[in-house]
PDB file of C-alpha atoms in Angstrom:
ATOM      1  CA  UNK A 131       0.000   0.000   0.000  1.00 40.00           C
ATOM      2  CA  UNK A 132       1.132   3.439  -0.659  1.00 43.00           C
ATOM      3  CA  UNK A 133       1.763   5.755   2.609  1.00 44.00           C
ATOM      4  CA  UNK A 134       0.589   8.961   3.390  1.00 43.00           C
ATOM      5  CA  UNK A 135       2.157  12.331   4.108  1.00 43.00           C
ATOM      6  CA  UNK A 136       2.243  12.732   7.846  1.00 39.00           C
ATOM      7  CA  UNK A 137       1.687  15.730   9.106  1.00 35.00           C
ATOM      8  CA  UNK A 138      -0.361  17.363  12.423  1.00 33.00           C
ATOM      9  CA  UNK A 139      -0.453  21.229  12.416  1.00 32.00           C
ATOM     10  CA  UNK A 140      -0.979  22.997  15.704  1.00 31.00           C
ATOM     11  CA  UNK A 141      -1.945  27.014  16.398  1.00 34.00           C
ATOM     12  CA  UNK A 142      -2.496  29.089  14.093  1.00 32.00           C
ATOM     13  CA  UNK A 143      -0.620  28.664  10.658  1.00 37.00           C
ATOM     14  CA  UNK A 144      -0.362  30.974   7.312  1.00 39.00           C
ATOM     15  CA  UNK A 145      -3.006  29.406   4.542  1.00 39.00           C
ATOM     16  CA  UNK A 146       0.354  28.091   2.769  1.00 44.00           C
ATOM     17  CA  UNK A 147       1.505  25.903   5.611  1.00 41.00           C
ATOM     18  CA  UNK A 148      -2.023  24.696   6.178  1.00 39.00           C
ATOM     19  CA  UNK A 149      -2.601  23.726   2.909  1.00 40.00           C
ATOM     20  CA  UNK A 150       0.665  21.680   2.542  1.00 40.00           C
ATOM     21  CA  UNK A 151       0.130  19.905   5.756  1.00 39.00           C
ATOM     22  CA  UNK A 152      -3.485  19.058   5.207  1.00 41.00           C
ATOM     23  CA  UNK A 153      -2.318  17.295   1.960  1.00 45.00           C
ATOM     24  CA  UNK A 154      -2.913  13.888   1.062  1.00 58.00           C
ATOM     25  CA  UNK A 155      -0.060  13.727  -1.231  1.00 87.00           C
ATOM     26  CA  UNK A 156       3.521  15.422  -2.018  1.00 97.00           C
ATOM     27  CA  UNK A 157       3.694  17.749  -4.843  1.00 98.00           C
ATOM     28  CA  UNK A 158       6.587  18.158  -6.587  1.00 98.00           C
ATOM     29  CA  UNK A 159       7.440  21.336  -8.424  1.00 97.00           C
ATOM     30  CA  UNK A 160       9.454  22.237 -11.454  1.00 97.00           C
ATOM     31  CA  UNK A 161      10.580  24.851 -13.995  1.00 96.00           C
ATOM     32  CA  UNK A 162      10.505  23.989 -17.665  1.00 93.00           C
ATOM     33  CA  UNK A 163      13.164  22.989 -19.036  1.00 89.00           C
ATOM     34  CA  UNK A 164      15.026  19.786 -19.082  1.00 91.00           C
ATOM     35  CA  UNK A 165      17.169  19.525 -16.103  1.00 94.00           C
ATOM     36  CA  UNK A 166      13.740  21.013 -13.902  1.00 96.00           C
ATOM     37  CA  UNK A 167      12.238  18.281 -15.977  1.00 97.00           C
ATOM     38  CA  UNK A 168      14.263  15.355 -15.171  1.00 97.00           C
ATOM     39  CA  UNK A 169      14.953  15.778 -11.316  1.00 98.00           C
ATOM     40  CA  UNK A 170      11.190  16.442 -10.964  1.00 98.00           C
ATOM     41  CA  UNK A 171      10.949  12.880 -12.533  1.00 98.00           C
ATOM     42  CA  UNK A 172      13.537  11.327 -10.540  1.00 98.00           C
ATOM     43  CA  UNK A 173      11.973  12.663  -7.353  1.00 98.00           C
ATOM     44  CA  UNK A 174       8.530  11.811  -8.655  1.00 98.00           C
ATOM     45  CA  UNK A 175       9.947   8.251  -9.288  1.00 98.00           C
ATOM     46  CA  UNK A 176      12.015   7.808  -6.017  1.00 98.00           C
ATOM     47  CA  UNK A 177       9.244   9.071  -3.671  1.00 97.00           C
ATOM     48  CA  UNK A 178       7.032   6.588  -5.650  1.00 97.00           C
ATOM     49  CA  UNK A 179       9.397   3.968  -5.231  1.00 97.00           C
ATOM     50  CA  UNK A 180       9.726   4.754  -0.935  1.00 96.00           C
ATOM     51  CA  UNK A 181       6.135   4.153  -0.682  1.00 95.00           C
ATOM     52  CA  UNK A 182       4.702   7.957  -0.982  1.00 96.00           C
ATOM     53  CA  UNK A 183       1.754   9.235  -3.201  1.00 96.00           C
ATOM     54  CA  UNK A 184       3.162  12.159  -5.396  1.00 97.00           C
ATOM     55  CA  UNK A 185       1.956  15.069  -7.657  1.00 97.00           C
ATOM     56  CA  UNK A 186       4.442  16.371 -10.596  1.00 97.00           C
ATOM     57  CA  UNK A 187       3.735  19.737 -11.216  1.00 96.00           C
ATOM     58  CA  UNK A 188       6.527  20.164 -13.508  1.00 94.00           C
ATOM     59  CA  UNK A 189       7.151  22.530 -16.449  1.00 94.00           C
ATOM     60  CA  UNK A 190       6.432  25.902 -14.367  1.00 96.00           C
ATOM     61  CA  UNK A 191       7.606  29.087 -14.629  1.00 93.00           C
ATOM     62  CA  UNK A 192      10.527  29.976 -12.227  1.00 93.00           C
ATOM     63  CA  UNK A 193       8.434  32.609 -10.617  1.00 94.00           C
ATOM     64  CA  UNK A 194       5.504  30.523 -10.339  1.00 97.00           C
ATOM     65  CA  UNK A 195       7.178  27.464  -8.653  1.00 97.00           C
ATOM     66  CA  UNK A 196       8.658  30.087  -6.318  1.00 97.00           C
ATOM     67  CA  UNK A 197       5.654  31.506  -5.226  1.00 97.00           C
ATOM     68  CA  UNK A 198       3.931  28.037  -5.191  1.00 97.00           C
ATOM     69  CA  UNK A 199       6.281  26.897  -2.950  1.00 97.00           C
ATOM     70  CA  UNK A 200       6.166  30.335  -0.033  1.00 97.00           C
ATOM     71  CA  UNK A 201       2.387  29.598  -0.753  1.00 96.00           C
ATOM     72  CA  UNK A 202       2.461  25.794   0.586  1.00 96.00           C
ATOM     73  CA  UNK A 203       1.079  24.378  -2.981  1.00 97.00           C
ATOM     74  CA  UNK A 204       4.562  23.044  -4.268  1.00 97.00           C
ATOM     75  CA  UNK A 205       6.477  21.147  -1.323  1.00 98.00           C
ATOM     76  CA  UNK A 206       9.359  20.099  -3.182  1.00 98.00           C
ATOM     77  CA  UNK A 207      11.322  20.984  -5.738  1.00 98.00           C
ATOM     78  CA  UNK A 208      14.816  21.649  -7.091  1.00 98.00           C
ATOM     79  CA  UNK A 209      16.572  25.029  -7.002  1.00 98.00           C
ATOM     80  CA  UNK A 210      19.539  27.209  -7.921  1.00 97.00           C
ATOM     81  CA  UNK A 211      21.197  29.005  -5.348  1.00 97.00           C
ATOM     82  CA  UNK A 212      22.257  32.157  -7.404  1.00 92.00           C
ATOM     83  CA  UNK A 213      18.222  32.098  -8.344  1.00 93.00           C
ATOM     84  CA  UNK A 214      17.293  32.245  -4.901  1.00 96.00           C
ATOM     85  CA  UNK A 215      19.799  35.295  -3.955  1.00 95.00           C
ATOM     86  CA  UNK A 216      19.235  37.840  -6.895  1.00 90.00           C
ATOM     87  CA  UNK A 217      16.088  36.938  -8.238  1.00 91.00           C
ATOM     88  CA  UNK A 218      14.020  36.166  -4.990  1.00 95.00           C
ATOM     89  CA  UNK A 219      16.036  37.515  -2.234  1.00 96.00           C
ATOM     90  CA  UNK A 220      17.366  40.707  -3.981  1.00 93.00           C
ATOM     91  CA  UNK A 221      20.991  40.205  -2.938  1.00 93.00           C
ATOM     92  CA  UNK A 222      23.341  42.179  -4.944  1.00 85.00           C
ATOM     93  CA  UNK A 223      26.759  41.838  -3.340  1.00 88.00           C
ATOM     94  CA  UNK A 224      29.328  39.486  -4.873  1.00 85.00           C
ATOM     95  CA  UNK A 225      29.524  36.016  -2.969  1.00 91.00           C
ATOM     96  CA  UNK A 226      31.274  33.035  -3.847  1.00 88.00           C
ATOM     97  CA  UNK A 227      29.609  29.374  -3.643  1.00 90.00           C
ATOM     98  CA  UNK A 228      29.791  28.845  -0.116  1.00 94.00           C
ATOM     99  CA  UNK A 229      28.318  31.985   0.902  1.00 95.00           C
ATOM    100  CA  UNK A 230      25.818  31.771  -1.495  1.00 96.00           C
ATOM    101  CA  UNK A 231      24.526  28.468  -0.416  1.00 97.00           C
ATOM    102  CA  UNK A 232      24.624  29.996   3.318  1.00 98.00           C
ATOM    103  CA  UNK A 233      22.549  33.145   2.555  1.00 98.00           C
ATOM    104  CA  UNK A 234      20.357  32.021   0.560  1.00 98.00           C
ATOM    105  CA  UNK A 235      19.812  29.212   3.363  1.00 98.00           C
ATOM    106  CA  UNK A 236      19.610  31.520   6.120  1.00 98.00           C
ATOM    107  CA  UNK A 237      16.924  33.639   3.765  1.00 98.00           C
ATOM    108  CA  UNK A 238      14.458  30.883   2.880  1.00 98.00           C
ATOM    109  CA  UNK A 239      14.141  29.571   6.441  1.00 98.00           C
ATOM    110  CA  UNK A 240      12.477  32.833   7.252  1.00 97.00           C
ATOM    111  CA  UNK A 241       9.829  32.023   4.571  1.00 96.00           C
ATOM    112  CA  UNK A 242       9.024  28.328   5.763  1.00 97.00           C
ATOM    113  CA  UNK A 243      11.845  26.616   3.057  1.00 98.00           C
ATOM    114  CA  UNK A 244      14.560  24.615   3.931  1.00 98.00           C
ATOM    115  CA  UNK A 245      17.532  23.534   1.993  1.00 98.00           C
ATOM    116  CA  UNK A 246      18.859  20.300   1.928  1.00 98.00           C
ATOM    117  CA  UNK A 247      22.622  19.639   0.459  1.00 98.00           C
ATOM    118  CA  UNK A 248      23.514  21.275  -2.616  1.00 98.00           C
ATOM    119  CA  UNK A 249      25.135  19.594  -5.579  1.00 98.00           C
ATOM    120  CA  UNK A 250      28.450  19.829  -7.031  1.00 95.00           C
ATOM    121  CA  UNK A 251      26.218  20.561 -10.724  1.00 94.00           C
ATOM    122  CA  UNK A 252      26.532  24.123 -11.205  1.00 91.00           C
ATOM    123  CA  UNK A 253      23.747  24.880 -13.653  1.00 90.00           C
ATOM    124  CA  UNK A 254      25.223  28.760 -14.383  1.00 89.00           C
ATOM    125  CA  UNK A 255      24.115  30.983 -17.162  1.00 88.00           C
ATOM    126  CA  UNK A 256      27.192  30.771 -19.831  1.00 92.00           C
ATOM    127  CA  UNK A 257      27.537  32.087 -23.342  1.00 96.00           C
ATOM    128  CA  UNK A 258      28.639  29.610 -26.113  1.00 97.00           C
ATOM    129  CA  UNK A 259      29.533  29.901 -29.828  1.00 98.00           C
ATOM    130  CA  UNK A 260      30.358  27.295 -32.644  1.00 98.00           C
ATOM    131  CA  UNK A 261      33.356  26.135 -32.003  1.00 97.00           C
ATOM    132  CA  UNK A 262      35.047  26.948 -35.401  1.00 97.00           C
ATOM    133  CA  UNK A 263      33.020  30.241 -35.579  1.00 98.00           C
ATOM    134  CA  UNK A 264      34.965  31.191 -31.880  1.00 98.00           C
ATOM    135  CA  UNK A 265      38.066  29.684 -33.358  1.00 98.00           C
ATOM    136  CA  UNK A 266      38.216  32.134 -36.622  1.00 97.00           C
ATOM    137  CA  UNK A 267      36.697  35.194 -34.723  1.00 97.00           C
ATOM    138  CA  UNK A 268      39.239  34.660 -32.116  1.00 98.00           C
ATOM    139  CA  UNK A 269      36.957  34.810 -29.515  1.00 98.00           C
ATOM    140  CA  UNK A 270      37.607  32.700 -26.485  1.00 98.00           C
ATOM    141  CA  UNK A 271      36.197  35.045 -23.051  1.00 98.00           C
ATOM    142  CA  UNK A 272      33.316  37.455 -23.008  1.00 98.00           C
ATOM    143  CA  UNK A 273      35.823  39.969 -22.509  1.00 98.00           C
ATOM    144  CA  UNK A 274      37.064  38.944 -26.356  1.00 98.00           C
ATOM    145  CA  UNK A 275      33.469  39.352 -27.046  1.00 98.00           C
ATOM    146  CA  UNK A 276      32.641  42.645 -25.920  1.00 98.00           C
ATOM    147  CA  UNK A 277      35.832  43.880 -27.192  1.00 98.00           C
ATOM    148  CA  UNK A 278      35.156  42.641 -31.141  1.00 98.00           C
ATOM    149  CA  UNK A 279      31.653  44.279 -31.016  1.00 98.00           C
ATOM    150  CA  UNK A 280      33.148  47.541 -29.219  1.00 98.00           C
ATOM    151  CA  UNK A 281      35.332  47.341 -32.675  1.00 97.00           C
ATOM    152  CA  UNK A 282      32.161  47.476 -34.978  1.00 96.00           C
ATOM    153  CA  UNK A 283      31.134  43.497 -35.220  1.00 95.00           C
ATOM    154  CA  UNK A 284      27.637  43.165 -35.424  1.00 95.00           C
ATOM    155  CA  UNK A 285      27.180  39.717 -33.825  1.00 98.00           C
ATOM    156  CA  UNK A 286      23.646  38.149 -32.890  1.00 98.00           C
ATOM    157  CA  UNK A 287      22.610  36.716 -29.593  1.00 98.00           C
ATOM    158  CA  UNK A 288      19.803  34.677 -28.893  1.00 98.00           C
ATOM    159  CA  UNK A 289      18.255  34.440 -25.568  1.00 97.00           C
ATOM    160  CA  UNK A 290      15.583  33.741 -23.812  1.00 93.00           C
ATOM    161  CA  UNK A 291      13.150  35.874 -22.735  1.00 91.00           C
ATOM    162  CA  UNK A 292      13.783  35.814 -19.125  1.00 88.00           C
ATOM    163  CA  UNK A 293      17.452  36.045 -19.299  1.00 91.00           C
ATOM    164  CA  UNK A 294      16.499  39.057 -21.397  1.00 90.00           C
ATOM    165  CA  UNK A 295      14.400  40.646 -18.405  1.00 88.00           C
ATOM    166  CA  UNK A 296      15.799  39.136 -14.924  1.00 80.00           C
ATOM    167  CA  UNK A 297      18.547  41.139 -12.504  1.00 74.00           C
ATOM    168  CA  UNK A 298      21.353  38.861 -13.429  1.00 71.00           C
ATOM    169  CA  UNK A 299      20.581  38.942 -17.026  1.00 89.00           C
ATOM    170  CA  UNK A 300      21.172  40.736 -20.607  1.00 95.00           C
ATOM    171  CA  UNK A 301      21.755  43.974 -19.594  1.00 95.00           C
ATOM    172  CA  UNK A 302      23.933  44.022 -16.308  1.00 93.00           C
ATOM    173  CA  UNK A 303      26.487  41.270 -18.161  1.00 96.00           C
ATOM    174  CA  UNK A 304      26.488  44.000 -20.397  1.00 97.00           C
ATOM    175  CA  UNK A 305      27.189  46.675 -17.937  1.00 96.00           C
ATOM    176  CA  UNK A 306      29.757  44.568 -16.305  1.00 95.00           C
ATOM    177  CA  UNK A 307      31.797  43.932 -19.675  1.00 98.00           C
ATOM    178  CA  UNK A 308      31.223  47.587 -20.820  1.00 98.00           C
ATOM    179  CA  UNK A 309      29.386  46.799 -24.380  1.00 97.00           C
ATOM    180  CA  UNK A 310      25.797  46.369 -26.045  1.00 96.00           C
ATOM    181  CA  UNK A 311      24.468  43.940 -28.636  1.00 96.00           C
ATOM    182  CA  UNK A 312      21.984  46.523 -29.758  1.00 94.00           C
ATOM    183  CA  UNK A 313      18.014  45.458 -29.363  1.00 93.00           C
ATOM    184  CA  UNK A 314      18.200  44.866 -33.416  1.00 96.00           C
ATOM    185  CA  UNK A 315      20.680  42.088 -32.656  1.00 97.00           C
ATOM    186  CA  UNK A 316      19.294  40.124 -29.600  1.00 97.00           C
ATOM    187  CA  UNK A 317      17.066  37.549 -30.610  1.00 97.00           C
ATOM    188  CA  UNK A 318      14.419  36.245 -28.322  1.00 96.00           C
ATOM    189  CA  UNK A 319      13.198  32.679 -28.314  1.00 95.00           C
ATOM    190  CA  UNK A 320      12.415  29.940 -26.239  1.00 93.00           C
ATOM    191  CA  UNK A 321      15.598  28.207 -24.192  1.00 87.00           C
ATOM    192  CA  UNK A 322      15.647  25.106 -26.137  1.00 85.00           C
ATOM    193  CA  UNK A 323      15.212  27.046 -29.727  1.00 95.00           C
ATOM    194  CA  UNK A 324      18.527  28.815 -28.868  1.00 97.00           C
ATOM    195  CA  UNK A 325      20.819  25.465 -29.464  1.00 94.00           C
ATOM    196  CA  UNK A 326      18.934  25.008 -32.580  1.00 95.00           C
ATOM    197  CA  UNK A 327      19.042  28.459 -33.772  1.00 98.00           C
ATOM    198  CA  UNK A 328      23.583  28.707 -32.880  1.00 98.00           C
ATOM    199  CA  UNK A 329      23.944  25.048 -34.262  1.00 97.00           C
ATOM    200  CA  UNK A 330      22.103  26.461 -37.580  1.00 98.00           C
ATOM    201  CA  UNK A 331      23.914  29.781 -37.546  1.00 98.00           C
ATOM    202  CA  UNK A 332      20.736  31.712 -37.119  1.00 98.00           C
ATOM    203  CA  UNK A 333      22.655  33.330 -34.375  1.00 98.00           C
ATOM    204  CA  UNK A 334      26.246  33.978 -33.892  1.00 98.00           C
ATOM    205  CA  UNK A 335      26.164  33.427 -29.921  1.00 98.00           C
ATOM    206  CA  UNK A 336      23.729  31.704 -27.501  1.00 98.00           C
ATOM    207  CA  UNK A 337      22.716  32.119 -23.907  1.00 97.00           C
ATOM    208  CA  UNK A 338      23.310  27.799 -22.479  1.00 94.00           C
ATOM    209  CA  UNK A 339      23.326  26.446 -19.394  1.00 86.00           C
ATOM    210  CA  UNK A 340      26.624  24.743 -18.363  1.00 86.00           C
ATOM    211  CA  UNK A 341      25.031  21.682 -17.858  1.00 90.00           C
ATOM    212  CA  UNK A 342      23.619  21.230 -20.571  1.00 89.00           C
ATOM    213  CA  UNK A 343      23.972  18.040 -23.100  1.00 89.00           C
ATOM    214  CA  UNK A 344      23.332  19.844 -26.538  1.00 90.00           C
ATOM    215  CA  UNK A 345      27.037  22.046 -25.783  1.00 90.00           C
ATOM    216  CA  UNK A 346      29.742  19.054 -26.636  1.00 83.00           C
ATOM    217  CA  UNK A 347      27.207  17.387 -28.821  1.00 89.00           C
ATOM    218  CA  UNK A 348      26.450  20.456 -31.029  1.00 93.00           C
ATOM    219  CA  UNK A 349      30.186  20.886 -30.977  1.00 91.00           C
ATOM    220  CA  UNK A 350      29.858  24.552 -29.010  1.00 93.00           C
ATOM    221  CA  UNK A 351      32.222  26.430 -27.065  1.00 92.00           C
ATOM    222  CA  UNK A 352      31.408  27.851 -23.745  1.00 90.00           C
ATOM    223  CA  UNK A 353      33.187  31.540 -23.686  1.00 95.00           C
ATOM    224  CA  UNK A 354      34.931  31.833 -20.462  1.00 91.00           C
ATOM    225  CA  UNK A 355      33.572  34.445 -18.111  1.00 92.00           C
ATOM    226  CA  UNK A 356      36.961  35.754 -17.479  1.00 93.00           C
ATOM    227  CA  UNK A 357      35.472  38.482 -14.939  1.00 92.00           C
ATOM    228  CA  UNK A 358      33.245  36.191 -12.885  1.00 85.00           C
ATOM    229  CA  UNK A 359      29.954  38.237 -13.912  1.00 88.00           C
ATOM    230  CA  UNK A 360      27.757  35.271 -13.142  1.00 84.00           C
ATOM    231  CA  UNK A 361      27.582  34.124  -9.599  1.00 82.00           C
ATOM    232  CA  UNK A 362      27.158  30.328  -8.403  1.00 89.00           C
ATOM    233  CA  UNK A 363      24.277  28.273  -8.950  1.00 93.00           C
ATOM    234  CA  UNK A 364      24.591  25.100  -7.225  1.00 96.00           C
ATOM    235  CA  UNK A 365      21.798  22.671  -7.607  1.00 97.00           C
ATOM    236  CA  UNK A 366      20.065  21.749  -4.525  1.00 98.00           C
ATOM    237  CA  UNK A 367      16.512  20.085  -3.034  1.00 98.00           C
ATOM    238  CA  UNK A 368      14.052  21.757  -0.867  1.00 98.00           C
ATOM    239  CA  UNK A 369      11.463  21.567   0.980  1.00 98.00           C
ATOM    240  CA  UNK A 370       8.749  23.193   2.344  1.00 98.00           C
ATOM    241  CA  UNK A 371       9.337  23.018   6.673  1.00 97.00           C
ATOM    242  CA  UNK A 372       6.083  21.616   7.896  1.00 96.00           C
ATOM    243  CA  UNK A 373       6.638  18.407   4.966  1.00 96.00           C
ATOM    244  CA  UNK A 374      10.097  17.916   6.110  1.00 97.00           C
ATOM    245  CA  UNK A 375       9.309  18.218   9.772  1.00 96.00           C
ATOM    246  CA  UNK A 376       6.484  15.827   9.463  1.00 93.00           C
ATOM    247  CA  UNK A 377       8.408  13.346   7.195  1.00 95.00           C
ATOM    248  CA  UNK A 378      12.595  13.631   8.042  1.00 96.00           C
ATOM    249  CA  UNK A 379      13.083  10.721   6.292  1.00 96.00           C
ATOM    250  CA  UNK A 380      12.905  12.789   3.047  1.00 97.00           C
ATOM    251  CA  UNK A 381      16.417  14.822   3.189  1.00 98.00           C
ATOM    252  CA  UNK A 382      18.322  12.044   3.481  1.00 98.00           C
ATOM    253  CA  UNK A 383      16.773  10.839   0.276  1.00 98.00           C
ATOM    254  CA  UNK A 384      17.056  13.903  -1.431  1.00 98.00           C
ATOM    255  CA  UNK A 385      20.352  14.133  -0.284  1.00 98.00           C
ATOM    256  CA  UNK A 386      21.603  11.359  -1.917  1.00 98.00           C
ATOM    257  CA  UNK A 387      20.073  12.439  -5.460  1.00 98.00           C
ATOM    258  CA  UNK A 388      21.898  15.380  -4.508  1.00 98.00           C
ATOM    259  CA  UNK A 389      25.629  13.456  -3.795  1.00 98.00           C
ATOM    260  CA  UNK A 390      24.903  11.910  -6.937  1.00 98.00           C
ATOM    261  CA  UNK A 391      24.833  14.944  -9.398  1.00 97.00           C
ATOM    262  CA  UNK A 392      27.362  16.903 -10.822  1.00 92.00           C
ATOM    263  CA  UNK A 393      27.968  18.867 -13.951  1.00 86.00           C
ATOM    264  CA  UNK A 394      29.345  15.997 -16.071  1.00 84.00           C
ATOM    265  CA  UNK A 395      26.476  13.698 -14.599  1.00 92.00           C
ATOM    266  CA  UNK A 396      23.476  16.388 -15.312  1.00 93.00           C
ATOM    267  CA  UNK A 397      24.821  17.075 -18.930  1.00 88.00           C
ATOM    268  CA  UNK A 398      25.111  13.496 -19.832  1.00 91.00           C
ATOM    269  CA  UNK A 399      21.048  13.137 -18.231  1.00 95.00           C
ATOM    270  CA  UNK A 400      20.211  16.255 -20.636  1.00 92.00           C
ATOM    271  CA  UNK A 401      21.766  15.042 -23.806  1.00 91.00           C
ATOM    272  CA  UNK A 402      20.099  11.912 -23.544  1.00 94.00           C
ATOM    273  CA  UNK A 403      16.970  13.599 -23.744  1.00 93.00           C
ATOM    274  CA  UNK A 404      17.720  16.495 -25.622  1.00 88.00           C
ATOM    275  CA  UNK A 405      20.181  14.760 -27.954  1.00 90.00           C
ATOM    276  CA  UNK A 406      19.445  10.850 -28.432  1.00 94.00           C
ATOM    277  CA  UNK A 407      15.608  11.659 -27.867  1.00 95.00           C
ATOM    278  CA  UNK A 408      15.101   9.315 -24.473  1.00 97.00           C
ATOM    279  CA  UNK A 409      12.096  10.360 -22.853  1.00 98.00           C
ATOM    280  CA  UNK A 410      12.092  11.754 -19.573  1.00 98.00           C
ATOM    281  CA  UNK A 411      10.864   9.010 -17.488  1.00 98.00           C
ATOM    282  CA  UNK A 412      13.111   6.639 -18.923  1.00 98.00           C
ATOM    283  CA  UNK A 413      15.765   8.836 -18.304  1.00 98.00           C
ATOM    284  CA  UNK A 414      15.322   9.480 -14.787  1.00 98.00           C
ATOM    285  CA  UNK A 415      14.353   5.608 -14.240  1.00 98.00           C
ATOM    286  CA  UNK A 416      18.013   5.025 -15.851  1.00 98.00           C
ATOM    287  CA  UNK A 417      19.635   7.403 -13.279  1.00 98.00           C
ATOM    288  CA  UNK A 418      17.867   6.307 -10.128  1.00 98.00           C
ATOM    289  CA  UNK A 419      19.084   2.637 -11.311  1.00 98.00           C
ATOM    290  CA  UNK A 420      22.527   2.933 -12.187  1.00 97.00           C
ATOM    291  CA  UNK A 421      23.096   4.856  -9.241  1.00 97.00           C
ATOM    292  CA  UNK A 422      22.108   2.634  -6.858  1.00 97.00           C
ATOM    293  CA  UNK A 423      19.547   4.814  -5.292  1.00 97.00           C
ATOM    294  CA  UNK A 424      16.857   2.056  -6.707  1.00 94.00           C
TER     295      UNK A 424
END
């Protein structure tokens, strides 16, 4: 028989907490794109597999899954700690991994979310060319990049749109490496069109994550942020308080996903669905198998 969440609620609580803890089930979150995809699949599966009844609610907006989750309607789900600092917590100052990870941790226990061990996958924003495109420009470090435009290069960029928008995005990378694309020459598009769009020289540079498959298997090159604009963003689990509270059992399985992932690992688990075409679910099932955690 499956098991139920356990959880008692006492006193008064926010409409969030009462919510999550008067569930029947745990809902797991995610944002949409692959990597969100597959962990919410893996936890999906290994809840399943420890005897829980589960929800995936993946494929959500980043906001949305945040504010789910402060709300008590997501109780899980899998987050990057330079996310949680600039985009929901508003820090600006310059901190390296550690700190990150601490702060942000320190910031989210206020609001009723806990995290559990972060990752050594580092899912950062990174800008990537063709490799023999980079190669014959000579471009090998955003700083060669801002300096060939700054000479009168027009180069495209594609991006998507919230890249475009957030804090950390377009325009302060810009800032920071003192040149502009020009709107005419910044592309917007969905995440997963961008690979498409650099591998078919629709664009001459593309906004990636560094974990993800399609970057040796397109035959890209990352440029190196040579001025460390883009701040850490360890992959970690959490967890609403009241679920975890209720149910400790549940970090140290998440924890172990967590000991299991790294950037190597996570770009392999992309490219096999972005790349060879492997659904999701088969994907994750592979993972959770080969790495003992099944």
């Amino acid at each position: 028989m499956m098991k139920y969440l356990k959880i008692a609620v006492t006193g008064m609580a926010l409409w969030g907490a009462a919510s999550a803890a008067q569930a029947t089930e745990i809902v797991v979150g995610g944002k949409n794109f692959t990597e969100q995809q597959l962990l919410s699949s893996i936890t999906e599966q290994l809840l399943e597999a420890k005897g829980y009844t589960v929800e995936n609610r993946a494929g959500m907006g980043s906001a949305a899954v945040r504010q789910a989750t402060e709300s008590g309607q997501i109780h899980i789900y899998w987050e990057y700690t330079g996310t949680s600092l600039i985009t929901y917590n508003k820090v600006t100052e310059k901190l390296d991994a550690d700190e990150t990870y601490e702060r942000v941790k320190e910031l989210d226990a206020e609001k009723g979310i806990v995290w559990l061990n972060a990752s050594d996958a580092n899912n950062t924003y990174a800008l990537a060319m063709r490799k023999s495109d980079a190669e014959e420009r000579g471009i090998k470090t955003l700083s060669d990049l801002a300096a060939k435009i700054n000479s009168g290069e027009s180069l495209t960029f594609g991006s998507n749109a919230e890249f475009y928008a957030r804090p950390d995005g377009l325009k302060p990378m810009q800032e920071a490496y003192g040149y502009e694309f020009g709107r005419e020459n910044v592309k917007r598009m969905d995440s997963g069109l961008v690979y498409q769009a650099l591998r078919d020289a629709q664009v001459d540079i593309g906004l990636v994550f560094a974990t993800d498959g399609r970057i040796p298997a397109f035959d890209f090159v990352v440029l190196t942020d040579d001025k460390g604009y883009f701040p850490a963003y360890a992959l970690a689990p959490v967890i609403r308080k009241e679920i975890l509270d209720a149910n400790p059992e549940l970090a140290d399985l998440l924890n172990a996903v967590s000991g299991k992932l790294d950037d190597s690992v996570m770009a392999s688990l992309n490219a096999r669905v972005d790349v060879d075409k492997v659904s999701i679910e088969n994907v994750a099932a592979e993972f959770l198998k080969e790495s003992g955690l099944l």
